[in-house]
Amino acid sequence: MKELEALIGLVIAALILAATARRVGAPYPVFLALGGAILAFVPGAPSFTVLPELALAVFVAPVLLDAAYDASPRDLRDNWAPLAGLVVVVVGLTTFAVAVVARMLMPAMPWAPAIALGAVVAPPDAAAATAVLRGLRPPHRLLTILEGESLLNDATALLIYRLAIGAVAADSFSFAAVAPTFLFAVAGSVVVGPALAWLFLQIIDRVHHVPTAIIFQFTSTIGVWIFADRVGLSGVLTMVCYAITIARTAPERTPARIRIPSYAVWETAVFVLNILAFIFIGLQIRPILDSLEPAVRGRYFIVAGAVVVTVIVVRVVWHMSFNAVIRWRDRRHGFRPPRPMLRPTVGSGLVISWAGMRGIVSLAAALALPLSFPFRDLIVLTAFSVVLGTLVIQGLTLKPLLRALDLQDDDPVGRELIAARERALQAGLRSFAHDQSPVAKAVREEFTAHLGSAAPEADPGDPTSAHGDIHREALQAARHAILAMRNNDEIGDDAFHQMEEELDWLEMAGGRDESHSNSG
């Protein structure tokens, strides 16, 4: 009972810290990590541990699926060059640079643990950056790059991380030896992710009970991660492919009465996992420091400080160099994007370079190391220092930087949303244009009120069978219209999901879900 009371108290404290962070305009992970570290030194403070093998599955898999589900493949393709640089080059350079710095300061540290340390701290987490940026309505291109990077760089870093752990077990590290394993993990994940998504959809189509459907979503998410890990694939890459496949096919198969509560539960669960992860890593500091001799503790802090500087500098040097090359190319050949977007500038390069805050993936990866792993305490201490250091240094200065640069675009998502709303309205009205009955008139007024403006106020209309038939056919036509717009790349997933939400509420306002009963 004491453990339960302590956990509830911890969650309440985390919620208060997160609310305080939002009030002062700071990223909530900063307050949570600091709060956990302070709490760790309070006499009688609770001590929580997570089994290393469960850390990544519990803390990363649901958060990653939630982010990948909302990702727009079209927008990721449009920005493939900066994404490839951040996902592959920066992760690789950061991993290598951190390993070199660690070995310079700790000569006794073998290459494999040093590379594992580099892989742990290499991937930034978009959660902290977007927590700052979204409130300021930054250009859509910047959010696309940062969120896409967060999805894909985890796969690169954690693949290197797994190979380094395997090298420790084999007492050797050879790129020639690990290359086949690396390629198998990548290729297998790209195939298995969509296959598991297809299997999930076949099962979930038969589940009509809302609570059962939501529970199955969570258990299948953890199951996909565990399965990928057991067969030697990349849990991150498998999860990304799994989530994107579901996001492309589930909208036309899932009724609104399941999707609306599912989204609400997922948003809450992901937030709880984030706040607990940052609190838990803070609570690990005291036992780590207590186990170290004072002389060793000082050396470890020197390594941690050097690594913080290294991860920041490597990202800034690479991306600003890349940004300079892209701007030179645009001046020479012209800027011809496939659709309207922010032109690369020095300011946009600075924002992306400075939005390298580390977060939940680094924390969970450090905790997931086996307890007997060489230099584990150093890696966990350094991971915490990098997360806290980047959150404080970059997280607290990112908002002033963005305000000073005053980057603006023409709100491409807003324009796509207007176009999608108009297309959906036309398709819905066209589906019963021949019907001039009073019931059809009521449905016509309802659709126009909901989709013709941003503030629907119309009465749902006459709840008769005729009204339900017309309403359902119009909704189906509207959904097909926006699905076609997404499939044709006329709109991205941001605008699509906003339209999907509007149509879901319109469906719920129109009465009942005709296609399913509320029993499983």
Short mmCIF file of C-alpha atoms in Angstrom, two decimals:
data_model
loop_
_atom_site.label_atom_id
_atom_site.label_comp_id
_atom_site.label_asym_id
_atom_site.label_seq_id
_atom_site.Cartn_x
_atom_site.Cartn_y
_atom_site.Cartn_z
CA MET A 1 0.00 0.00 0.00
CA LYS A 2 2.88 2.40 0.77
CA GLU A 3 4.27 1.88 -2.74
CA LEU A 4 0.87 2.69 -4.27
CA GLU A 5 0.53 5.81 -2.13
CA ALA A 6 4.03 6.91 -3.12
CA LEU A 7 3.30 6.35 -6.82
CA ILE A 8 0.06 8.35 -6.64
CA GLY A 9 1.88 11.14 -4.80
CA LEU A 10 4.58 11.09 -7.47
CA VAL A 11 2.04 11.40 -10.28
CA ILE A 12 0.28 14.29 -8.51
CA ALA A 13 3.61 16.07 -7.96
CA ALA A 14 4.48 15.55 -11.63
CA LEU A 15 1.14 17.00 -12.73
CA ILE A 16 1.72 20.07 -10.56
CA LEU A 17 5.21 20.52 -11.99
CA ALA A 18 3.93 20.12 -15.55
CA ALA A 19 1.15 22.66 -14.92
CA THR A 20 3.68 25.09 -13.44
CA ALA A 21 5.92 24.64 -16.47
CA ARG A 22 3.06 25.43 -18.84
CA ARG A 23 2.17 28.51 -16.82
CA VAL A 24 5.70 29.93 -17.03
CA GLY A 25 6.11 28.84 -20.65
CA ALA A 26 8.91 26.33 -20.06
CA PRO A 27 9.05 22.77 -21.42
CA TYR A 28 7.58 20.50 -18.76
CA PRO A 29 10.37 17.86 -19.05
CA VAL A 30 12.78 20.45 -17.55
CA PHE A 31 10.68 20.84 -14.42
CA LEU A 32 10.04 17.10 -14.12
CA ALA A 33 13.69 16.09 -14.45
CA LEU A 34 14.78 18.74 -11.97
CA GLY A 35 11.94 17.82 -9.63
CA GLY A 36 12.90 14.15 -9.74
CA ALA A 37 16.55 14.95 -9.04
CA ILE A 38 15.64 17.17 -6.09
CA LEU A 39 13.17 14.60 -4.78
CA ALA A 40 15.87 11.93 -4.91
CA PHE A 41 17.79 13.74 -2.14
CA VAL A 42 14.78 14.33 0.11
CA PRO A 43 15.02 12.06 3.20
CA GLY A 44 12.45 9.29 2.99
CA ALA A 45 11.71 9.96 -0.67
CA PRO A 46 10.24 6.99 -2.58
CA SER A 47 12.54 4.87 -4.69
CA PHE A 48 11.18 3.37 -7.90
CA THR A 49 12.96 1.11 -10.33
CA VAL A 50 11.91 -0.28 -13.69
CA LEU A 51 13.19 -3.62 -14.90
CA PRO A 52 15.84 -2.81 -17.54
CA GLU A 53 14.32 -5.13 -20.15
CA LEU A 54 10.91 -3.40 -19.74
CA ALA A 55 12.09 0.21 -19.82
CA LEU A 56 12.10 0.64 -23.60
CA ALA A 57 8.90 -1.36 -24.19
CA VAL A 58 6.93 0.49 -21.50
CA PHE A 59 8.19 4.04 -21.98
CA VAL A 60 9.12 4.19 -25.67
CA ALA A 61 6.76 1.91 -27.62
CA PRO A 62 3.42 3.69 -26.86
CA VAL A 63 4.98 7.16 -27.19
CA LEU A 64 6.59 6.20 -30.49
CA LEU A 65 3.39 4.72 -31.91
CA ASP A 66 1.43 7.82 -30.94
CA ALA A 67 3.94 10.06 -32.74
CA ALA A 68 4.28 7.80 -35.80
CA TYR A 69 0.50 7.55 -36.20
CA ASP A 70 0.29 11.32 -36.70
CA ALA A 71 3.33 11.53 -39.00
CA SER A 72 2.71 12.58 -42.60
CA PRO A 73 4.67 10.46 -45.12
CA ARG A 74 4.09 13.14 -47.74
CA ASP A 75 5.67 15.87 -45.61
CA LEU A 76 8.53 13.56 -44.62
CA ARG A 77 9.26 12.91 -48.31
CA ASP A 78 9.21 16.62 -49.05
CA ASN A 79 11.92 17.18 -46.43
CA TRP A 80 13.95 14.02 -46.97
CA ALA A 81 17.33 15.77 -47.33
CA PRO A 82 17.48 17.55 -43.94
CA LEU A 83 15.84 14.51 -42.33
CA ALA A 84 18.44 12.13 -43.74
CA GLY A 85 21.20 14.39 -42.48
CA LEU A 86 19.77 14.54 -38.98
CA VAL A 87 18.67 10.89 -38.78
CA VAL A 88 21.78 9.24 -40.20
CA VAL A 89 24.70 11.65 -40.30
CA VAL A 90 24.15 13.53 -37.05
CA VAL A 91 23.37 10.36 -35.09
CA GLY A 92 26.47 8.66 -36.46
CA LEU A 93 28.73 11.68 -35.91
CA THR A 94 27.37 12.24 -32.40
CA THR A 95 27.81 8.59 -31.46
CA PHE A 96 31.41 8.55 -32.70
CA ALA A 97 32.32 11.95 -31.21
CA VAL A 98 30.90 11.04 -27.80
CA ALA A 99 32.73 7.70 -27.84
CA VAL A 100 36.03 9.46 -28.65
CA VAL A 101 35.51 12.07 -25.92
CA ALA A 102 34.59 9.40 -23.36
CA ARG A 103 37.67 7.34 -24.16
CA MET A 104 39.90 10.39 -24.02
CA LEU A 105 38.67 11.22 -20.54
CA MET A 106 38.30 7.58 -19.42
CA PRO A 107 41.07 5.59 -21.15
CA ALA A 108 40.01 2.40 -19.36
CA MET A 109 36.62 2.49 -21.09
CA PRO A 110 36.49 -0.01 -24.00
CA TRP A 111 35.15 1.02 -27.39
CA ALA A 112 31.89 -0.97 -27.14
CA PRO A 113 30.60 0.72 -23.93
CA ALA A 114 31.80 4.09 -25.29
CA ILE A 115 29.81 3.56 -28.49
CA ALA A 116 26.81 2.47 -26.42
CA LEU A 117 27.09 5.74 -24.49
CA GLY A 118 27.19 7.68 -27.75
CA ALA A 119 24.14 5.85 -29.09
CA VAL A 120 22.22 6.49 -25.86
CA VAL A 121 22.68 10.28 -25.99
CA ALA A 122 22.59 10.69 -29.79
CA PRO A 123 18.84 10.86 -30.56
CA PRO A 124 16.98 14.08 -29.67
CA ASP A 125 13.38 13.84 -28.51
CA ALA A 126 10.83 16.03 -30.28
CA ALA A 127 8.47 16.00 -27.27
CA ALA A 128 10.42 18.71 -25.48
CA ALA A 129 11.00 20.79 -28.61
CA THR A 130 7.40 20.67 -29.81
CA ALA A 131 6.17 21.43 -26.28
CA VAL A 132 7.93 24.76 -26.69
CA LEU A 133 7.34 25.35 -30.39
CA ARG A 134 3.67 24.44 -30.88
CA GLY A 135 2.44 27.18 -28.61
CA LEU A 136 4.24 29.73 -30.81
CA ARG A 137 2.81 28.42 -34.11
CA PRO A 138 6.18 27.95 -35.84
CA PRO A 139 6.43 27.22 -39.58
CA HIS A 140 5.03 23.79 -40.39
CA ARG A 141 8.25 22.71 -42.11
CA LEU A 142 10.24 23.07 -38.87
CA LEU A 143 7.79 20.91 -36.93
CA THR A 144 7.78 18.30 -39.70
CA ILE A 145 11.57 18.02 -39.68
CA LEU A 146 11.88 17.86 -35.90
CA GLU A 147 9.07 15.35 -35.40
CA GLY A 148 10.24 13.21 -38.32
CA GLU A 149 13.77 13.25 -36.94
CA SER A 150 12.51 12.10 -33.55
CA LEU A 151 10.75 9.14 -35.16
CA LEU A 152 13.58 7.91 -37.33
CA ASN A 153 16.76 8.80 -35.46
CA ASP A 154 15.70 6.57 -32.60
CA ALA A 155 15.91 3.61 -34.98
CA THR A 156 19.45 4.52 -36.05
CA ALA A 157 20.68 5.18 -32.52
CA LEU A 158 19.07 2.13 -30.93
CA LEU A 159 20.35 -0.17 -33.66
CA ILE A 160 23.88 1.03 -32.90
CA TYR A 161 23.07 0.70 -29.20
CA ARG A 162 21.99 -2.93 -29.62
CA LEU A 163 25.09 -3.77 -31.65
CA ALA A 164 27.31 -2.19 -28.99
CA ILE A 165 25.63 -4.26 -26.26
CA GLY A 166 26.17 -7.38 -28.37
CA ALA A 167 29.81 -6.42 -28.84
CA VAL A 168 30.25 -6.17 -25.07
CA ALA A 169 28.83 -9.66 -24.71
CA ALA A 170 31.18 -10.95 -27.44
CA ASP A 171 34.09 -8.92 -26.05
CA SER A 172 34.83 -7.42 -29.50
CA PHE A 173 33.46 -4.84 -31.92
CA SER A 174 33.85 -5.12 -35.71
CA PHE A 175 31.80 -3.20 -38.26
CA ALA A 176 32.27 -6.02 -40.77
CA ALA A 177 30.90 -8.52 -38.28
CA VAL A 178 27.85 -6.46 -37.29
CA ALA A 179 26.91 -5.21 -40.79
CA PRO A 180 24.77 -8.29 -41.68
CA THR A 181 22.92 -8.03 -38.35
CA PHE A 182 22.32 -4.33 -38.97
CA LEU A 183 20.96 -4.91 -42.49
CA PHE A 184 18.74 -7.78 -41.31
CA ALA A 185 17.29 -5.62 -38.55
CA VAL A 186 16.49 -2.77 -40.96
CA ALA A 187 15.08 -4.86 -43.81
CA GLY A 188 13.16 -7.17 -41.49
CA SER A 189 11.60 -4.28 -39.59
CA VAL A 190 10.37 -2.64 -42.80
CA VAL A 191 8.62 -5.90 -43.78
CA VAL A 192 7.38 -7.11 -40.39
CA GLY A 193 5.94 -3.74 -39.25
CA PRO A 194 3.31 -3.51 -42.03
CA ALA A 195 2.58 -7.25 -41.76
CA LEU A 196 1.80 -6.94 -38.05
CA ALA A 197 -0.32 -3.88 -38.80
CA TRP A 198 -2.37 -5.90 -41.29
CA LEU A 199 -2.87 -8.64 -38.68
CA PHE A 200 -3.89 -6.07 -36.05
CA LEU A 201 -6.48 -4.52 -38.37
CA GLN A 202 -7.99 -7.92 -39.18
CA ILE A 203 -8.54 -8.53 -35.46
CA ILE A 204 -9.60 -5.02 -34.41
CA ASP A 205 -12.25 -4.92 -37.17
CA ARG A 206 -14.08 -7.63 -35.24
CA VAL A 207 -13.94 -5.82 -31.89
CA HIS A 208 -16.96 -3.54 -31.35
CA HIS A 209 -16.69 -3.02 -27.60
CA VAL A 210 -14.92 0.30 -27.00
CA PRO A 211 -12.96 -0.54 -23.80
CA THR A 212 -11.86 -3.86 -25.30
CA ALA A 213 -10.66 -2.13 -28.46
CA ILE A 214 -8.61 0.42 -26.51
CA ILE A 215 -7.02 -2.23 -24.28
CA PHE A 216 -6.16 -4.29 -27.35
CA GLN A 217 -4.50 -1.25 -28.94
CA PHE A 218 -2.15 -0.87 -25.97
CA THR A 219 -1.37 -4.57 -25.55
CA SER A 220 -0.68 -5.00 -29.27
CA THR A 221 1.66 -2.01 -29.21
CA ILE A 222 3.75 -3.53 -26.42
CA GLY A 223 3.49 -6.91 -28.13
CA VAL A 224 4.84 -5.59 -31.44
CA TRP A 225 7.86 -4.10 -29.66
CA ILE A 226 8.57 -7.29 -27.69
CA PHE A 227 8.18 -9.48 -30.79
CA ALA A 228 10.55 -7.31 -32.83
CA ASP A 229 13.12 -7.37 -30.04
CA ARG A 230 12.87 -11.14 -29.61
CA VAL A 231 13.51 -11.89 -33.29
CA GLY A 232 16.41 -9.44 -33.56
CA LEU A 233 14.67 -6.58 -35.39
CA SER A 234 14.63 -2.87 -34.56
CA GLY A 235 11.77 -2.21 -32.16
CA VAL A 236 11.75 1.46 -33.15
CA LEU A 237 11.72 0.94 -36.92
CA THR A 238 9.18 -1.88 -36.67
CA MET A 239 6.92 0.31 -34.54
CA VAL A 240 7.20 3.27 -36.94
CA CYS A 241 6.32 1.11 -39.97
CA TYR A 242 3.51 -0.54 -37.99
CA ALA A 243 2.01 2.78 -36.88
CA ILE A 244 2.25 4.49 -40.27
CA THR A 245 0.60 1.50 -41.97
CA ILE A 246 -2.28 1.58 -39.48
CA ALA A 247 -2.61 5.36 -39.87
CA ARG A 248 -2.99 4.97 -43.63
CA THR A 249 -5.65 2.26 -43.51
CA ALA A 250 -7.52 2.47 -40.18
CA PRO A 251 -9.42 5.78 -40.66
CA GLU A 252 -11.91 4.36 -43.16
CA ARG A 253 -12.37 1.18 -41.08
CA THR A 254 -12.72 2.59 -37.56
CA PRO A 255 -16.08 4.03 -36.40
CA ALA A 256 -16.10 7.44 -34.72
CA ARG A 257 -17.46 6.09 -31.44
CA ILE A 258 -14.27 4.00 -31.06
CA ARG A 259 -11.81 6.53 -32.48
CA ILE A 260 -12.87 9.49 -30.28
CA PRO A 261 -12.39 7.76 -26.89
CA SER A 262 -9.28 6.00 -28.20
CA TYR A 263 -7.60 9.30 -29.03
CA ALA A 264 -8.50 10.72 -25.61
CA VAL A 265 -7.11 7.68 -23.76
CA TRP A 266 -3.92 7.61 -25.83
CA GLU A 267 -3.26 11.30 -25.26
CA THR A 268 -3.60 10.81 -21.50
CA ALA A 269 -1.53 7.62 -21.39
CA VAL A 270 1.33 9.10 -23.42
CA PHE A 271 1.42 12.18 -21.17
CA VAL A 272 1.53 9.99 -18.05
CA LEU A 273 4.35 7.87 -19.50
CA ASN A 274 6.34 11.00 -20.34
CA ILE A 275 6.03 12.55 -16.90
CA LEU A 276 6.82 9.27 -15.13
CA ALA A 277 9.88 8.67 -17.31
CA PHE A 278 11.40 12.05 -16.45
CA ILE A 279 10.57 11.69 -12.77
CA PHE A 280 12.00 8.15 -12.62
CA ILE A 281 15.32 9.13 -14.18
CA GLY A 282 15.68 11.92 -11.64
CA LEU A 283 15.11 9.46 -8.82
CA GLN A 284 18.00 7.29 -10.06
CA ILE A 285 20.61 9.95 -9.34
CA ARG A 286 21.00 9.48 -5.60
CA PRO A 287 21.71 5.71 -5.69
CA ILE A 288 24.15 6.23 -8.56
CA LEU A 289 26.05 8.95 -6.73
CA ASP A 290 25.97 7.03 -3.45
CA SER A 291 27.66 4.05 -5.09
CA LEU A 292 30.58 6.13 -6.38
CA GLU A 293 33.75 7.12 -4.58
CA PRO A 294 34.23 10.92 -4.40
CA ALA A 295 37.24 10.83 -6.74
CA VAL A 296 35.40 8.73 -9.33
CA ARG A 297 32.31 10.90 -8.97
CA GLY A 298 34.30 13.98 -9.98
CA ARG A 299 35.72 12.26 -13.05
CA TYR A 300 32.27 11.05 -14.08
CA PHE A 301 30.87 14.58 -13.85
CA ILE A 302 33.72 15.83 -16.04
CA VAL A 303 32.86 13.19 -18.65
CA ALA A 304 29.16 14.07 -18.43
CA GLY A 305 29.85 17.79 -18.88
CA ALA A 306 32.11 17.13 -21.86
CA VAL A 307 29.47 14.93 -23.48
CA VAL A 308 26.80 17.61 -23.03
CA VAL A 309 28.98 20.09 -24.89
CA THR A 310 29.81 17.49 -27.56
CA VAL A 311 26.21 16.60 -28.45
CA ILE A 312 25.26 20.28 -28.75
CA VAL A 313 28.28 21.28 -30.84
CA VAL A 314 28.09 18.33 -33.26
CA ARG A 315 24.45 19.06 -34.11
CA VAL A 316 25.00 22.80 -34.59
CA VAL A 317 28.13 22.33 -36.74
CA TRP A 318 26.54 19.73 -38.99
CA HIS A 319 23.14 21.31 -39.55
CA MET A 320 24.41 24.87 -40.04
CA SER A 321 26.91 23.53 -42.59
CA PHE A 322 24.13 21.62 -44.32
CA ASN A 323 21.88 24.68 -44.16
CA ALA A 324 24.58 26.80 -45.82
CA VAL A 325 24.91 24.28 -48.69
CA ILE A 326 21.13 24.16 -49.20
CA ARG A 327 20.87 27.97 -49.26
CA TRP A 328 23.73 28.12 -51.79
CA ARG A 329 21.95 25.54 -53.97
CA ASP A 330 18.68 27.51 -53.79
CA ARG A 331 20.42 30.74 -54.78
CA ARG A 332 22.08 29.02 -57.72
CA HIS A 333 19.21 26.88 -59.00
CA GLY A 334 16.13 28.45 -57.39
CA PHE A 335 13.82 27.23 -54.64
CA ARG A 336 11.17 24.93 -56.15
CA PRO A 337 9.43 22.95 -53.41
CA PRO A 338 6.71 20.45 -54.36
CA ARG A 339 4.22 22.59 -52.41
CA PRO A 340 4.37 25.91 -50.51
CA MET A 341 6.71 25.75 -47.50
CA LEU A 342 9.19 27.88 -45.57
CA ARG A 343 12.34 28.59 -47.55
CA PRO A 344 15.56 27.43 -45.76
CA THR A 345 17.18 30.42 -44.04
CA VAL A 346 19.88 31.01 -41.47
CA GLY A 347 17.11 31.46 -38.90
CA SER A 348 15.41 28.14 -39.69
CA GLY A 349 18.78 26.43 -39.52
CA LEU A 350 19.47 27.93 -36.09
CA VAL A 351 16.10 26.76 -34.72
CA ILE A 352 16.60 23.19 -35.97
CA SER A 353 20.20 23.15 -34.73
CA TRP A 354 19.17 24.38 -31.28
CA ALA A 355 16.16 22.05 -30.93
CA GLY A 356 18.30 19.07 -29.98
CA MET A 357 16.92 18.39 -26.51
CA ARG A 358 17.25 14.79 -25.38
CA GLY A 359 14.41 13.01 -23.66
CA ILE A 360 12.59 9.79 -23.01
CA VAL A 361 14.49 7.55 -25.46
CA SER A 362 17.88 8.41 -23.98
CA LEU A 363 16.56 7.92 -20.47
CA ALA A 364 14.90 4.58 -21.19
CA ALA A 365 17.88 3.28 -23.17
CA ALA A 366 20.26 4.07 -20.31
CA LEU A 367 17.98 2.36 -17.79
CA ALA A 368 17.61 -0.66 -20.09
CA LEU A 369 21.31 -1.51 -19.91
CA PRO A 370 21.99 -4.73 -17.96
CA LEU A 371 23.08 -4.11 -14.39
CA SER A 372 26.43 -5.80 -15.10
CA PHE A 373 27.14 -3.66 -18.19
CA PRO A 374 30.61 -2.05 -18.04
CA PHE A 375 30.52 1.61 -16.92
CA ARG A 376 26.73 1.46 -16.59
CA ASP A 377 26.71 4.05 -13.79
CA LEU A 378 28.73 6.44 -15.93
CA ILE A 379 26.36 5.94 -18.88
CA VAL A 380 23.23 6.49 -16.78
CA LEU A 381 24.73 9.54 -15.06
CA THR A 382 25.85 10.97 -18.41
CA ALA A 383 22.47 10.28 -20.05
CA PHE A 384 20.73 12.12 -17.22
CA SER A 385 23.21 15.00 -17.47
CA VAL A 386 22.73 15.27 -21.24
CA VAL A 387 18.93 15.18 -20.94
CA LEU A 388 18.90 17.73 -18.13
CA GLY A 389 21.64 19.87 -19.67
CA THR A 390 20.05 20.09 -23.12
CA LEU A 391 16.59 20.67 -21.65
CA VAL A 392 17.82 23.52 -19.47
CA ILE A 393 20.32 25.11 -21.88
CA GLN A 394 18.38 24.68 -25.12
CA GLY A 395 14.83 24.18 -23.85
CA LEU A 396 14.71 27.41 -21.88
CA THR A 397 16.28 29.47 -24.69
CA LEU A 398 14.46 28.00 -27.72
CA LYS A 399 11.34 30.11 -27.26
CA PRO A 400 13.26 33.43 -27.03
CA LEU A 401 15.28 32.38 -30.09
CA LEU A 402 12.19 31.65 -32.16
CA ARG A 403 10.56 34.90 -31.10
CA ALA A 404 13.69 36.88 -31.95
CA LEU A 405 13.92 35.28 -35.42
CA ASP A 406 10.15 35.76 -36.06
CA LEU A 407 9.91 32.97 -38.63
CA GLN A 408 6.57 32.90 -40.45
CA ASP A 409 4.94 30.84 -43.17
CA ASP A 410 1.52 31.11 -44.79
CA ASP A 411 -0.04 28.39 -42.59
CA PRO A 412 -0.08 25.54 -45.15
CA VAL A 413 -1.97 23.21 -42.79
CA GLY A 414 -4.68 25.83 -42.30
CA ARG A 415 -5.05 26.30 -46.06
CA GLU A 416 -5.22 22.54 -46.62
CA LEU A 417 -7.82 22.26 -43.87
CA ILE A 418 -10.00 24.88 -45.57
CA ALA A 419 -9.69 23.05 -48.89
CA ALA A 420 -10.47 19.69 -47.28
CA ARG A 421 -13.48 21.09 -45.43
CA GLU A 422 -14.85 22.54 -48.66
CA ARG A 423 -14.26 19.28 -50.58
CA ALA A 424 -15.91 17.23 -47.82
CA LEU A 425 -18.92 19.58 -47.76
CA GLN A 426 -19.36 19.38 -51.52
CA ALA A 427 -19.06 15.58 -51.53
CA GLY A 428 -21.51 15.23 -48.66
CA LEU A 429 -24.11 17.53 -50.22
CA ARG A 430 -23.69 15.93 -53.64
CA SER A 431 -24.56 12.50 -52.21
CA PHE A 432 -28.22 13.56 -51.69
CA ALA A 433 -28.51 16.56 -54.02
CA HIS A 434 -31.58 15.02 -55.68
CA ASP A 435 -33.49 14.81 -52.39
CA GLN A 436 -35.46 17.96 -51.56
CA SER A 437 -37.43 16.58 -48.61
CA PRO A 438 -37.57 18.39 -45.23
CA VAL A 439 -35.27 15.72 -43.77
CA ALA A 440 -32.70 16.29 -46.51
CA LYS A 441 -32.96 20.01 -45.90
CA ALA A 442 -32.17 19.47 -42.19
CA VAL A 443 -29.11 17.35 -43.03
CA ARG A 444 -28.01 19.92 -45.61
CA GLU A 445 -28.20 22.70 -43.03
CA GLU A 446 -26.34 20.56 -40.50
CA PHE A 447 -23.47 19.79 -42.88
CA THR A 448 -23.21 23.40 -43.99
CA ALA A 449 -23.10 24.58 -40.37
CA HIS A 450 -20.39 22.09 -39.40
CA LEU A 451 -18.18 22.15 -42.49
CA GLY A 452 -18.97 25.59 -43.85
CA SER A 453 -17.60 27.35 -40.77
CA ALA A 454 -15.31 26.62 -37.85
CA ALA A 455 -18.08 26.93 -35.24
CA PRO A 456 -20.94 24.47 -35.82
CA GLU A 457 -24.16 25.44 -34.15
CA ALA A 458 -26.88 23.61 -36.05
CA ASP A 459 -29.33 21.20 -34.48
CA PRO A 460 -28.66 17.57 -35.46
CA GLY A 461 -32.04 17.46 -37.17
CA ASP A 462 -34.89 14.99 -37.19
CA PRO A 463 -33.65 11.69 -35.67
CA THR A 464 -35.69 9.53 -38.02
CA SER A 465 -34.61 6.62 -40.15
CA ALA A 466 -34.62 8.82 -43.27
CA HIS A 467 -32.43 11.39 -41.55
CA GLY A 468 -29.99 8.66 -40.46
CA ASP A 469 -29.72 7.23 -43.98
CA ILE A 470 -29.04 10.59 -45.61
CA HIS A 471 -26.70 11.63 -42.81
CA ARG A 472 -24.69 8.40 -43.07
CA GLU A 473 -24.39 8.54 -46.86
CA ALA A 474 -23.28 12.16 -46.75
CA LEU A 475 -20.67 11.41 -44.08
CA GLN A 476 -19.37 8.47 -46.07
CA ALA A 477 -19.01 10.64 -49.16
CA ALA A 478 -17.23 13.34 -47.14
CA ARG A 479 -14.82 10.80 -45.64
CA HIS A 480 -14.02 9.31 -49.04
CA ALA A 481 -13.32 12.81 -50.36
CA ILE A 482 -10.73 13.68 -47.71
CA LEU A 483 -9.18 10.20 -47.89
CA ALA A 484 -8.74 10.72 -51.63
CA MET A 485 -7.17 14.14 -50.99
CA ARG A 486 -4.65 12.57 -48.59
CA ASN A 487 -3.91 9.65 -50.92
CA ASN A 488 -3.30 12.11 -53.76
CA ASP A 489 -1.01 14.25 -51.54
CA GLU A 490 -3.37 17.23 -51.83
CA ILE A 491 -3.35 17.46 -48.03
CA GLY A 492 -0.98 16.16 -45.36
CA ASP A 493 -1.80 14.08 -42.32
CA ASP A 494 -2.06 17.13 -40.05
CA ALA A 495 -4.98 18.55 -42.02
CA PHE A 496 -6.40 15.04 -42.57
CA HIS A 497 -6.57 14.20 -38.86
CA GLN A 498 -8.21 17.56 -38.07
CA MET A 499 -10.85 16.89 -40.72
CA GLU A 500 -11.26 13.35 -39.44
CA GLU A 501 -11.98 14.71 -35.98
CA GLU A 502 -14.56 17.16 -37.34
CA LEU A 503 -16.34 14.39 -39.25
CA ASP A 504 -16.23 12.12 -36.19
CA TRP A 505 -18.03 14.69 -34.08
CA LEU A 506 -20.47 15.31 -36.90
CA GLU A 507 -21.15 11.57 -37.01
CA MET A 508 -21.71 11.46 -33.26
CA ALA A 509 -23.97 14.53 -33.41
CA GLY A 510 -26.08 12.84 -36.05
CA GLY A 511 -27.17 10.04 -33.75
CA ARG A 512 -25.79 6.54 -33.45
CA ASP A 513 -23.16 4.50 -35.23
CA GLU A 514 -25.26 2.41 -37.60
CA SER A 515 -22.60 -0.15 -38.47
CA HIS A 516 -21.78 -1.57 -35.04
CA SER A 517 -23.53 -2.33 -31.83
CA ASN A 518 -21.95 -1.41 -28.51
CA SER A 519 -21.09 -4.96 -27.58
CA GLY A 520 -18.12 -7.10 -28.39
#
